[in-house]
PDB file of C-alpha atoms in Angstrom:
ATOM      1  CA  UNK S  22       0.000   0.000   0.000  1.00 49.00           C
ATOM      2  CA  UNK S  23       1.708   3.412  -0.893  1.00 54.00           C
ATOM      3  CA  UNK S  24       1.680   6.588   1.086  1.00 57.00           C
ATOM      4  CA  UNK S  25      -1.333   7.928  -0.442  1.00 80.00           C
ATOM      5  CA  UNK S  26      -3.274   5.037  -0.327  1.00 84.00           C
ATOM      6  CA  UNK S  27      -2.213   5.117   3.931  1.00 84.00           C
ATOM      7  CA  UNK S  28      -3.236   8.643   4.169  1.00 87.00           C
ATOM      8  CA  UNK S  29      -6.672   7.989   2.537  1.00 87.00           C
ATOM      9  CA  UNK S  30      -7.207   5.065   4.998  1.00 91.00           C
ATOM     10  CA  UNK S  31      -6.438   7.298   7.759  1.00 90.00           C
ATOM     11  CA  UNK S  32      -8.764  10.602   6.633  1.00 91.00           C
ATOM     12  CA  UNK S  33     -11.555   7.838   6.589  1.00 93.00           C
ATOM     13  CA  UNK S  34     -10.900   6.309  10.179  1.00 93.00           C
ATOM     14  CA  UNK S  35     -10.606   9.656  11.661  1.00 90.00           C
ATOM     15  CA  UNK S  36     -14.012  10.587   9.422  1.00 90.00           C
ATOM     16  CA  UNK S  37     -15.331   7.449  11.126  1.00 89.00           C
ATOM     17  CA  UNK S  38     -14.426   8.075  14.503  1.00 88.00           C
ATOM     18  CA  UNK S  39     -16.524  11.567  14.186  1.00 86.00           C
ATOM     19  CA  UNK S  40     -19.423   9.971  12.732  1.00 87.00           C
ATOM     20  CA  UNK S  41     -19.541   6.597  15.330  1.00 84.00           C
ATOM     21  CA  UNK S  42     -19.070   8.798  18.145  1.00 81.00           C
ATOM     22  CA  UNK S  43     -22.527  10.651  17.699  1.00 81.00           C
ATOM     23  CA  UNK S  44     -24.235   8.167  15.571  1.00 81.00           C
ATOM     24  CA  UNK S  45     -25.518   4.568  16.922  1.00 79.00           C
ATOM     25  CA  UNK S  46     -24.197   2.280  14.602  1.00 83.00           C
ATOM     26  CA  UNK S  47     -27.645   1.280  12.842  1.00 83.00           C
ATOM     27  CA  UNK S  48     -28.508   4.631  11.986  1.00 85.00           C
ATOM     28  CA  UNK S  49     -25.718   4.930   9.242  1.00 86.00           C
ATOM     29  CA  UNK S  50     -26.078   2.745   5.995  1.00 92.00           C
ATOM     30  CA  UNK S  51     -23.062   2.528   3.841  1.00 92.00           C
ATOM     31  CA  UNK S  52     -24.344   4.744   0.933  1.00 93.00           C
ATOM     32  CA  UNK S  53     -24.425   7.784   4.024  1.00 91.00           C
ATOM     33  CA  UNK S  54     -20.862   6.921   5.625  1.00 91.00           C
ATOM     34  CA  UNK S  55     -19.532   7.552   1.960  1.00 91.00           C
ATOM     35  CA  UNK S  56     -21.608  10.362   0.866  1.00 92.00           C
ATOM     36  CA  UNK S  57     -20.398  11.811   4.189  1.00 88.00           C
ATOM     37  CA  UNK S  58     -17.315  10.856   3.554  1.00 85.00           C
ATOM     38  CA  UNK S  59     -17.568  12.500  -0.173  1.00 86.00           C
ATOM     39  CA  UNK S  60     -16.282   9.066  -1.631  1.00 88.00           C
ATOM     40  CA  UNK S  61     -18.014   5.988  -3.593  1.00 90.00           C
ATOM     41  CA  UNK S  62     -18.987   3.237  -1.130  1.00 91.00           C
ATOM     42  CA  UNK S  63     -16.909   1.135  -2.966  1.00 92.00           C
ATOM     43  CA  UNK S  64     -13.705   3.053  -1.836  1.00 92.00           C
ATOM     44  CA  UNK S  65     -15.274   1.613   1.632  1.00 93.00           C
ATOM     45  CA  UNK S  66     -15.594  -1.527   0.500  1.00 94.00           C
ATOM     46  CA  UNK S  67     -11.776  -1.687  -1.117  1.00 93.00           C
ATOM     47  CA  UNK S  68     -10.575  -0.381   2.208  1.00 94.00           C
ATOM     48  CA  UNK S  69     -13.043  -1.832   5.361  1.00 95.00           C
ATOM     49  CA  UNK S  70     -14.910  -4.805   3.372  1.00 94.00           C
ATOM     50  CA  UNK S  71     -18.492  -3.790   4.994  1.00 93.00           C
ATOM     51  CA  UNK S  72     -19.797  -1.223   6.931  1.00 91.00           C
ATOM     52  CA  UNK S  73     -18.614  -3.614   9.758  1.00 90.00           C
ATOM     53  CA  UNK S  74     -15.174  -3.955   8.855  1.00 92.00           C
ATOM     54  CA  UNK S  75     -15.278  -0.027   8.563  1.00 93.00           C
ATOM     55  CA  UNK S  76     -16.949   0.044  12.774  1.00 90.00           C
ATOM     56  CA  UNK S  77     -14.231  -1.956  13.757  1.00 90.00           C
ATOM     57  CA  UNK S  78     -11.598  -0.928  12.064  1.00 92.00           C
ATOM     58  CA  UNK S  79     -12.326   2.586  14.015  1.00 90.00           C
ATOM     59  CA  UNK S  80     -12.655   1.023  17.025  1.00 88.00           C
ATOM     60  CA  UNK S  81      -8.982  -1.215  17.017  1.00 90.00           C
ATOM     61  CA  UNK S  82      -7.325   2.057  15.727  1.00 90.00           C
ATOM     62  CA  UNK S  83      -8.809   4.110  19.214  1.00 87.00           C
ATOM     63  CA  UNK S  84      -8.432   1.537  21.353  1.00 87.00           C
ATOM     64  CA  UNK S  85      -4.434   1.226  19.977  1.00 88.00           C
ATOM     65  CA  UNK S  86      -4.131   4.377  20.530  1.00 88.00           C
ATOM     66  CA  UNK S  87      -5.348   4.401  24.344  1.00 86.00           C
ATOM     67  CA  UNK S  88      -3.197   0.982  24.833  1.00 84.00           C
ATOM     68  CA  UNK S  89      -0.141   2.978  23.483  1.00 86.00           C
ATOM     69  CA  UNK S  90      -0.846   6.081  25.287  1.00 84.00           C
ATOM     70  CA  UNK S  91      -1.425   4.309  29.000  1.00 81.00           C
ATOM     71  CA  UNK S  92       1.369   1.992  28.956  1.00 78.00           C
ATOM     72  CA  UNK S  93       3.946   2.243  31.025  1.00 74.00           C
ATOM     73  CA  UNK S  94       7.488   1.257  32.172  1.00 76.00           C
ATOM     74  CA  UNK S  95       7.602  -1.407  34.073  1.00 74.00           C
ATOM     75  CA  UNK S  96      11.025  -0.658  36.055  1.00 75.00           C
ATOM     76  CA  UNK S  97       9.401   2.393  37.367  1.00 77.00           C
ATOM     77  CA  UNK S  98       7.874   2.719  40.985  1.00 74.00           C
ATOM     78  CA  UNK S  99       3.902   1.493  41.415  1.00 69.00           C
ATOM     79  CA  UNK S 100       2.672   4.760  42.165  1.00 70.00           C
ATOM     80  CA  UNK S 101       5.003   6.561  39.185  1.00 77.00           C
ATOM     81  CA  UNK S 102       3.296   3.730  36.762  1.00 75.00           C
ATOM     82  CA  UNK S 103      -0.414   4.391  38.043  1.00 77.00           C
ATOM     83  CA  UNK S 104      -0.216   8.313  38.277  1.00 80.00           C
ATOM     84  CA  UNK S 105       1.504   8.170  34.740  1.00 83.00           C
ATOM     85  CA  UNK S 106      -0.821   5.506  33.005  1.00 83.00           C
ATOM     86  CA  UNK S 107      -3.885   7.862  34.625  1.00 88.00           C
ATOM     87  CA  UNK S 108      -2.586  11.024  32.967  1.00 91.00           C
ATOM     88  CA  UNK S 109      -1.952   9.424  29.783  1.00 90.00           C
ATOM     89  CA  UNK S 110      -5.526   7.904  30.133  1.00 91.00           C
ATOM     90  CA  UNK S 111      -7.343  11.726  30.548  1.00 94.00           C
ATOM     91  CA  UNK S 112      -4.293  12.977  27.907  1.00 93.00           C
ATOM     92  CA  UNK S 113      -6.204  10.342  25.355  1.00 90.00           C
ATOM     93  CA  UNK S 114      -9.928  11.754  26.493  1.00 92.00           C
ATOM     94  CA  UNK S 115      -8.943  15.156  26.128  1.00 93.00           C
ATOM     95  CA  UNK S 116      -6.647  15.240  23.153  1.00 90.00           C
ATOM     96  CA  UNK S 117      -8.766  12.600  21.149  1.00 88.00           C
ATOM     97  CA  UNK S 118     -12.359  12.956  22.141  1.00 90.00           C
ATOM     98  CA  UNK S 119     -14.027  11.271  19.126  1.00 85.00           C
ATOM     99  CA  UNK S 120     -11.622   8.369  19.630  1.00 83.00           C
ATOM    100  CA  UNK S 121     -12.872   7.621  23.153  1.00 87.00           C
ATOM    101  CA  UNK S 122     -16.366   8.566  22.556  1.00 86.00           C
ATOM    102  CA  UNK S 123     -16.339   5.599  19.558  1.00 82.00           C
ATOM    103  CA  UNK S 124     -14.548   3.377  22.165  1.00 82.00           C
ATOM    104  CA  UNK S 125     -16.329   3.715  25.183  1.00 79.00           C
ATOM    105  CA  UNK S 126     -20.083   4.654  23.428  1.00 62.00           C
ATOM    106  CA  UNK S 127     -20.015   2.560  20.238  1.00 56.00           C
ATOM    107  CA  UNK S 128     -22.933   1.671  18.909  1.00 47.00           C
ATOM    108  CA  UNK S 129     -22.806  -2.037  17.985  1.00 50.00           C
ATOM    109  CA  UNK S 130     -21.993  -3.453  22.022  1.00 55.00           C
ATOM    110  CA  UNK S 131     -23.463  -6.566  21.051  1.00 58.00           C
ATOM    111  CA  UNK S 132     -21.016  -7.146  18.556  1.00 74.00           C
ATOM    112  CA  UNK S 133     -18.427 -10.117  19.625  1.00 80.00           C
ATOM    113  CA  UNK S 134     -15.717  -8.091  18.109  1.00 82.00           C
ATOM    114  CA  UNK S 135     -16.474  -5.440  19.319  1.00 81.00           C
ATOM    115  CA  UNK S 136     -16.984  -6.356  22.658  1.00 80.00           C
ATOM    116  CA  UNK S 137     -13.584  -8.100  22.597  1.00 85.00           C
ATOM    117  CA  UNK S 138     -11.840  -5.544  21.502  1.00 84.00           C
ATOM    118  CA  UNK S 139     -13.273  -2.927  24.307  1.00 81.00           C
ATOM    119  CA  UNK S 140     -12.643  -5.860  26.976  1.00 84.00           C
ATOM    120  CA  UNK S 141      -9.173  -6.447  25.967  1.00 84.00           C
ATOM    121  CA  UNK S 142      -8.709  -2.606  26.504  1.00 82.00           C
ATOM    122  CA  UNK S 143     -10.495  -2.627  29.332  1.00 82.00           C
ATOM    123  CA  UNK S 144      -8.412  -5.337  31.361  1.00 83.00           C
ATOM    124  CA  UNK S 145      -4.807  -3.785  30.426  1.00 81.00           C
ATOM    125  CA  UNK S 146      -5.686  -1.002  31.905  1.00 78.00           C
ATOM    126  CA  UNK S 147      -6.850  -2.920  35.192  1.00 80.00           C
ATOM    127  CA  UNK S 148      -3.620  -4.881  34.846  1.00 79.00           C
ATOM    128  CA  UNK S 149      -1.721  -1.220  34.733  1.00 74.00           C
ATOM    129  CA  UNK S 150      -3.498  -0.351  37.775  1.00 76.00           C
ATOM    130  CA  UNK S 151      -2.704  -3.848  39.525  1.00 78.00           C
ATOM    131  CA  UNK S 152       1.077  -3.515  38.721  1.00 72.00           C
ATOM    132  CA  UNK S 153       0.626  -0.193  40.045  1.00 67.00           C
ATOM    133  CA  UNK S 154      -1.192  -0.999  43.449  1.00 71.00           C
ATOM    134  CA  UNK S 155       0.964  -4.639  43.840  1.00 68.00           C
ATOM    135  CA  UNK S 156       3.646  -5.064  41.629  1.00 63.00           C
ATOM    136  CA  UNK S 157       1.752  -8.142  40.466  1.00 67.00           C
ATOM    137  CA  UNK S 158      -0.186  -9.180  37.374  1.00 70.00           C
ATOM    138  CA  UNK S 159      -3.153 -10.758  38.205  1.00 78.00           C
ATOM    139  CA  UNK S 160      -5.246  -9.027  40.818  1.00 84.00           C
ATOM    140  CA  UNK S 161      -7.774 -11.061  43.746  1.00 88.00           C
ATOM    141  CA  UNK S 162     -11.173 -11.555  43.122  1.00 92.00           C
ATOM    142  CA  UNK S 163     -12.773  -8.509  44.980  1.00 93.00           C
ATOM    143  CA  UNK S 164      -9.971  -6.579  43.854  1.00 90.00           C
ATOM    144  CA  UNK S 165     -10.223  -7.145  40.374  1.00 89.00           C
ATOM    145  CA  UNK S 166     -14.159  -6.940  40.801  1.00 93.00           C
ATOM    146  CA  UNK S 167     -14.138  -3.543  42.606  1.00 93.00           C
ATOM    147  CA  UNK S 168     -11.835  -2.383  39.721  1.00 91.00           C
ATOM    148  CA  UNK S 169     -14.166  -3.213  36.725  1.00 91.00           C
ATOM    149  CA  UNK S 170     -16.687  -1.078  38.402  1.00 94.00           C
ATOM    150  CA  UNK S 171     -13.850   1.750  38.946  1.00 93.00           C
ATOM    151  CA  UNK S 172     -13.455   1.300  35.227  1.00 91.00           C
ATOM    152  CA  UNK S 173     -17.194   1.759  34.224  1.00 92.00           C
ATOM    153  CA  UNK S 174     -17.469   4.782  36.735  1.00 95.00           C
ATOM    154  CA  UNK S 175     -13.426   6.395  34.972  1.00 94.00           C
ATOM    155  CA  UNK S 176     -15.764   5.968  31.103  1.00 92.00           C
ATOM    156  CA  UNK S 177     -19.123   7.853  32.837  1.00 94.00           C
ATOM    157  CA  UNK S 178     -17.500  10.295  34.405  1.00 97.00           C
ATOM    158  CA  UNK S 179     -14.840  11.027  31.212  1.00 96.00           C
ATOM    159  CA  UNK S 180     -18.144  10.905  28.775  1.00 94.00           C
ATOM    160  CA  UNK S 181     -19.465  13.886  30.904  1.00 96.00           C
ATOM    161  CA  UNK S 182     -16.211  15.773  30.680  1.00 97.00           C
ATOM    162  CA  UNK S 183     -16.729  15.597  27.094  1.00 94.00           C
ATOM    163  CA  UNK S 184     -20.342  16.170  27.142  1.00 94.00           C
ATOM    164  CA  UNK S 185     -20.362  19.003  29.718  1.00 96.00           C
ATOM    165  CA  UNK S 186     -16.904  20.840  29.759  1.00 94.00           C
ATOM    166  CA  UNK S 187     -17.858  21.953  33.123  1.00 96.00           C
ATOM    167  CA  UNK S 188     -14.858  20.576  35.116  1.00 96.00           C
ATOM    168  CA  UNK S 189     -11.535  21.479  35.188  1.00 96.00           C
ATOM    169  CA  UNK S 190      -9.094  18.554  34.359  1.00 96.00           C
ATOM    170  CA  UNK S 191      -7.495  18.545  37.990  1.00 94.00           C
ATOM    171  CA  UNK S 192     -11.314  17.965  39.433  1.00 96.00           C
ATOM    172  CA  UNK S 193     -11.791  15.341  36.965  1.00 96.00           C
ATOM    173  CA  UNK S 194      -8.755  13.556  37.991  1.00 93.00           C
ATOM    174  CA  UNK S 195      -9.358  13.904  42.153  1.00 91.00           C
ATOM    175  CA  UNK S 196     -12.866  12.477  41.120  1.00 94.00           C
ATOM    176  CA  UNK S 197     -11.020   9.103  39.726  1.00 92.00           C
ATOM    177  CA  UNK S 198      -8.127   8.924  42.850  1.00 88.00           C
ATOM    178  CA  UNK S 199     -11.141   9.746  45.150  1.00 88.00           C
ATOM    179  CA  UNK S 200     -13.288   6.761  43.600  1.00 91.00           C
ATOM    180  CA  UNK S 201     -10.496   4.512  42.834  1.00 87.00           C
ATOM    181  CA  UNK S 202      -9.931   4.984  46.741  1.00 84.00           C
ATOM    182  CA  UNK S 203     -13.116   3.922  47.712  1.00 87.00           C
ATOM    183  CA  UNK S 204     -12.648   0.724  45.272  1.00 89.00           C
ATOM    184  CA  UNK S 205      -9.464  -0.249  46.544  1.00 87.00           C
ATOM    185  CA  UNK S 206     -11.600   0.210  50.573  1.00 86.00           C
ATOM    186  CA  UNK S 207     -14.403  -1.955  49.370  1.00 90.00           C
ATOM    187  CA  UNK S 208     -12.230  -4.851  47.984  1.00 90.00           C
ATOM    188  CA  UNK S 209      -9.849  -4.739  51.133  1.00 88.00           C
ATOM    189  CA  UNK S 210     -13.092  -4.862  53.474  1.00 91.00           C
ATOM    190  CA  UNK S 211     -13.999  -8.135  51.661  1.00 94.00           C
ATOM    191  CA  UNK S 212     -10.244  -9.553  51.385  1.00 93.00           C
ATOM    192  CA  UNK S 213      -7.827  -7.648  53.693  1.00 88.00           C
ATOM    193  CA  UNK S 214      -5.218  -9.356  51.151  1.00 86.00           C
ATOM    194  CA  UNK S 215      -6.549  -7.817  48.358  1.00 84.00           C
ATOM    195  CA  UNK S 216      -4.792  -4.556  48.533  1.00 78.00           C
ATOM    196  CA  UNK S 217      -1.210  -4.610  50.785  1.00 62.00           C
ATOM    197  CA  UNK S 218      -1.310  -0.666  52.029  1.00 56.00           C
ATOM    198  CA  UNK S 219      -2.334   1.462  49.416  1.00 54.00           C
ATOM    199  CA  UNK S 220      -2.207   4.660  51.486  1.00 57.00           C
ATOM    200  CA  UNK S 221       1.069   3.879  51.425  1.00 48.00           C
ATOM    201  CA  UNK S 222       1.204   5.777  47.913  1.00 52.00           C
ATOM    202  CA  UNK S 223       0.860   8.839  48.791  1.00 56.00           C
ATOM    203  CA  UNK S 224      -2.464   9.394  46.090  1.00 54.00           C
ATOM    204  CA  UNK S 225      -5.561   8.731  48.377  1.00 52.00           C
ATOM    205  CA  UNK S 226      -6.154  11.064  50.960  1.00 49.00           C
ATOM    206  CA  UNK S 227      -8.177   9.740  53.554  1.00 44.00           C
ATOM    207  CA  UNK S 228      -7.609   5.968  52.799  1.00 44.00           C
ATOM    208  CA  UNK S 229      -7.234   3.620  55.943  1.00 42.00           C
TER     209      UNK S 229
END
Protein backbone atom coordinates (compact mmCIF):
# COMPACT_ATOMS: atom_id res chain seq x y z
CA UNK A 1 0.00 0.00 0.00
CA UNK A 2 1.71 3.41 -0.89
CA UNK A 3 1.68 6.59 1.09
CA UNK A 4 -1.33 7.93 -0.44
CA UNK A 5 -3.27 5.04 -0.33
CA UNK A 6 -2.21 5.12 3.93
CA UNK A 7 -3.24 8.64 4.17
CA UNK A 8 -6.67 7.99 2.54
CA UNK A 9 -7.21 5.06 5.00
CA UNK A 10 -6.44 7.30 7.76
CA UNK A 11 -8.76 10.60 6.63
CA UNK A 12 -11.56 7.84 6.59
CA UNK A 13 -10.90 6.31 10.18
CA UNK A 14 -10.61 9.66 11.66
CA UNK A 15 -14.01 10.59 9.42
CA UNK A 16 -15.33 7.45 11.13
CA UNK A 17 -14.43 8.08 14.50
CA UNK A 18 -16.52 11.57 14.19
CA UNK A 19 -19.42 9.97 12.73
CA UNK A 20 -19.54 6.60 15.33
CA UNK A 21 -19.07 8.80 18.15
CA UNK A 22 -22.53 10.65 17.70
CA UNK A 23 -24.24 8.17 15.57
CA UNK A 24 -25.52 4.57 16.92
CA UNK A 25 -24.20 2.28 14.60
CA UNK A 26 -27.65 1.28 12.84
CA UNK A 27 -28.51 4.63 11.99
CA UNK A 28 -25.72 4.93 9.24
CA UNK A 29 -26.08 2.75 6.00
CA UNK A 30 -23.06 2.53 3.84
CA UNK A 31 -24.34 4.74 0.93
CA UNK A 32 -24.42 7.78 4.02
CA UNK A 33 -20.86 6.92 5.62
CA UNK A 34 -19.53 7.55 1.96
CA UNK A 35 -21.61 10.36 0.87
CA UNK A 36 -20.40 11.81 4.19
CA UNK A 37 -17.32 10.86 3.55
CA UNK A 38 -17.57 12.50 -0.17
CA UNK A 39 -16.28 9.07 -1.63
CA UNK A 40 -18.01 5.99 -3.59
CA UNK A 41 -18.99 3.24 -1.13
CA UNK A 42 -16.91 1.13 -2.97
CA UNK A 43 -13.70 3.05 -1.84
CA UNK A 44 -15.27 1.61 1.63
CA UNK A 45 -15.59 -1.53 0.50
CA UNK A 46 -11.78 -1.69 -1.12
CA UNK A 47 -10.58 -0.38 2.21
CA UNK A 48 -13.04 -1.83 5.36
CA UNK A 49 -14.91 -4.80 3.37
CA UNK A 50 -18.49 -3.79 4.99
CA UNK A 51 -19.80 -1.22 6.93
CA UNK A 52 -18.61 -3.61 9.76
CA UNK A 53 -15.17 -3.95 8.86
CA UNK A 54 -15.28 -0.03 8.56
CA UNK A 55 -16.95 0.04 12.77
CA UNK A 56 -14.23 -1.96 13.76
CA UNK A 57 -11.60 -0.93 12.06
CA UNK A 58 -12.33 2.59 14.01
CA UNK A 59 -12.65 1.02 17.02
CA UNK A 60 -8.98 -1.21 17.02
CA UNK A 61 -7.32 2.06 15.73
CA UNK A 62 -8.81 4.11 19.21
CA UNK A 63 -8.43 1.54 21.35
CA UNK A 64 -4.43 1.23 19.98
CA UNK A 65 -4.13 4.38 20.53
CA UNK A 66 -5.35 4.40 24.34
CA UNK A 67 -3.20 0.98 24.83
CA UNK A 68 -0.14 2.98 23.48
CA UNK A 69 -0.85 6.08 25.29
CA UNK A 70 -1.42 4.31 29.00
CA UNK A 71 1.37 1.99 28.96
CA UNK A 72 3.95 2.24 31.02
CA UNK A 73 7.49 1.26 32.17
CA UNK A 74 7.60 -1.41 34.07
CA UNK A 75 11.03 -0.66 36.05
CA UNK A 76 9.40 2.39 37.37
CA UNK A 77 7.87 2.72 40.99
CA UNK A 78 3.90 1.49 41.42
CA UNK A 79 2.67 4.76 42.17
CA UNK A 80 5.00 6.56 39.18
CA UNK A 81 3.30 3.73 36.76
CA UNK A 82 -0.41 4.39 38.04
CA UNK A 83 -0.22 8.31 38.28
CA UNK A 84 1.50 8.17 34.74
CA UNK A 85 -0.82 5.51 33.00
CA UNK A 86 -3.89 7.86 34.62
CA UNK A 87 -2.59 11.02 32.97
CA UNK A 88 -1.95 9.42 29.78
CA UNK A 89 -5.53 7.90 30.13
CA UNK A 90 -7.34 11.73 30.55
CA UNK A 91 -4.29 12.98 27.91
CA UNK A 92 -6.20 10.34 25.36
CA UNK A 93 -9.93 11.75 26.49
CA UNK A 94 -8.94 15.16 26.13
CA UNK A 95 -6.65 15.24 23.15
CA UNK A 96 -8.77 12.60 21.15
CA UNK A 97 -12.36 12.96 22.14
CA UNK A 98 -14.03 11.27 19.13
CA UNK A 99 -11.62 8.37 19.63
CA UNK A 100 -12.87 7.62 23.15
CA UNK A 101 -16.37 8.57 22.56
CA UNK A 102 -16.34 5.60 19.56
CA UNK A 103 -14.55 3.38 22.17
CA UNK A 104 -16.33 3.71 25.18
CA UNK A 105 -20.08 4.65 23.43
CA UNK A 106 -20.02 2.56 20.24
CA UNK A 107 -22.93 1.67 18.91
CA UNK A 108 -22.81 -2.04 17.99
CA UNK A 109 -21.99 -3.45 22.02
CA UNK A 110 -23.46 -6.57 21.05
CA UNK A 111 -21.02 -7.15 18.56
CA UNK A 112 -18.43 -10.12 19.62
CA UNK A 113 -15.72 -8.09 18.11
CA UNK A 114 -16.47 -5.44 19.32
CA UNK A 115 -16.98 -6.36 22.66
CA UNK A 116 -13.58 -8.10 22.60
CA UNK A 117 -11.84 -5.54 21.50
CA UNK A 118 -13.27 -2.93 24.31
CA UNK A 119 -12.64 -5.86 26.98
CA UNK A 120 -9.17 -6.45 25.97
CA UNK A 121 -8.71 -2.61 26.50
CA UNK A 122 -10.49 -2.63 29.33
CA UNK A 123 -8.41 -5.34 31.36
CA UNK A 124 -4.81 -3.78 30.43
CA UNK A 125 -5.69 -1.00 31.90
CA UNK A 126 -6.85 -2.92 35.19
CA UNK A 127 -3.62 -4.88 34.85
CA UNK A 128 -1.72 -1.22 34.73
CA UNK A 129 -3.50 -0.35 37.78
CA UNK A 130 -2.70 -3.85 39.52
CA UNK A 131 1.08 -3.51 38.72
CA UNK A 132 0.63 -0.19 40.05
CA UNK A 133 -1.19 -1.00 43.45
CA UNK A 134 0.96 -4.64 43.84
CA UNK A 135 3.65 -5.06 41.63
CA UNK A 136 1.75 -8.14 40.47
CA UNK A 137 -0.19 -9.18 37.37
CA UNK A 138 -3.15 -10.76 38.21
CA UNK A 139 -5.25 -9.03 40.82
CA UNK A 140 -7.77 -11.06 43.75
CA UNK A 141 -11.17 -11.56 43.12
CA UNK A 142 -12.77 -8.51 44.98
CA UNK A 143 -9.97 -6.58 43.85
CA UNK A 144 -10.22 -7.15 40.37
CA UNK A 145 -14.16 -6.94 40.80
CA UNK A 146 -14.14 -3.54 42.61
CA UNK A 147 -11.84 -2.38 39.72
CA UNK A 148 -14.17 -3.21 36.72
CA UNK A 149 -16.69 -1.08 38.40
CA UNK A 150 -13.85 1.75 38.95
CA UNK A 151 -13.45 1.30 35.23
CA UNK A 152 -17.19 1.76 34.22
CA UNK A 153 -17.47 4.78 36.73
CA UNK A 154 -13.43 6.40 34.97
CA UNK A 155 -15.76 5.97 31.10
CA UNK A 156 -19.12 7.85 32.84
CA UNK A 157 -17.50 10.29 34.41
CA UNK A 158 -14.84 11.03 31.21
CA UNK A 159 -18.14 10.90 28.78
CA UNK A 160 -19.46 13.89 30.90
CA UNK A 161 -16.21 15.77 30.68
CA UNK A 162 -16.73 15.60 27.09
CA UNK A 163 -20.34 16.17 27.14
CA UNK A 164 -20.36 19.00 29.72
CA UNK A 165 -16.90 20.84 29.76
CA UNK A 166 -17.86 21.95 33.12
CA UNK A 167 -14.86 20.58 35.12
CA UNK A 168 -11.53 21.48 35.19
CA UNK A 169 -9.09 18.55 34.36
CA UNK A 170 -7.50 18.55 37.99
CA UNK A 171 -11.31 17.97 39.43
CA UNK A 172 -11.79 15.34 36.97
CA UNK A 173 -8.76 13.56 37.99
CA UNK A 174 -9.36 13.90 42.15
CA UNK A 175 -12.87 12.48 41.12
CA UNK A 176 -11.02 9.10 39.73
CA UNK A 177 -8.13 8.92 42.85
CA UNK A 178 -11.14 9.75 45.15
CA UNK A 179 -13.29 6.76 43.60
CA UNK A 180 -10.50 4.51 42.83
CA UNK A 181 -9.93 4.98 46.74
CA UNK A 182 -13.12 3.92 47.71
CA UNK A 183 -12.65 0.72 45.27
CA UNK A 184 -9.46 -0.25 46.54
CA UNK A 185 -11.60 0.21 50.57
CA UNK A 186 -14.40 -1.95 49.37
CA UNK A 187 -12.23 -4.85 47.98
CA UNK A 188 -9.85 -4.74 51.13
CA UNK A 189 -13.09 -4.86 53.47
CA UNK A 190 -14.00 -8.14 51.66
CA UNK A 191 -10.24 -9.55 51.38
CA UNK A 192 -7.83 -7.65 53.69
CA UNK A 193 -5.22 -9.36 51.15
CA UNK A 194 -6.55 -7.82 48.36
CA UNK A 195 -4.79 -4.56 48.53
CA UNK A 196 -1.21 -4.61 50.79
CA UNK A 197 -1.31 -0.67 52.03
CA UNK A 198 -2.33 1.46 49.42
CA UNK A 199 -2.21 4.66 51.49
CA UNK A 200 1.07 3.88 51.43
CA UNK A 201 1.20 5.78 47.91
CA UNK A 202 0.86 8.84 48.79
CA UNK A 203 -2.46 9.39 46.09
CA UNK A 204 -5.56 8.73 48.38
CA UNK A 205 -6.15 11.06 50.96
CA UNK A 206 -8.18 9.74 53.55
CA UNK A 207 -7.61 5.97 52.80
CA UNK A 208 -7.23 3.62 55.94
Amino acid sequence: MNKSQDDRRAELLALGRQLFAHHAYDELSIDALAERAGVAKGLLYYYFGSKRGYYTAVIEQAARELRERTATDPGRPPAERLATGLDAYLDFVEQHPEGYRALMAGGIGSDPKVRGIVSRERAAFVELIVAGLTGARRPRPALRASLEGWLSYIEGVCLDWLDHGDLRRDAVRDLLLHALAGALAAARAVDPRAVADPSAFGLYPGFG
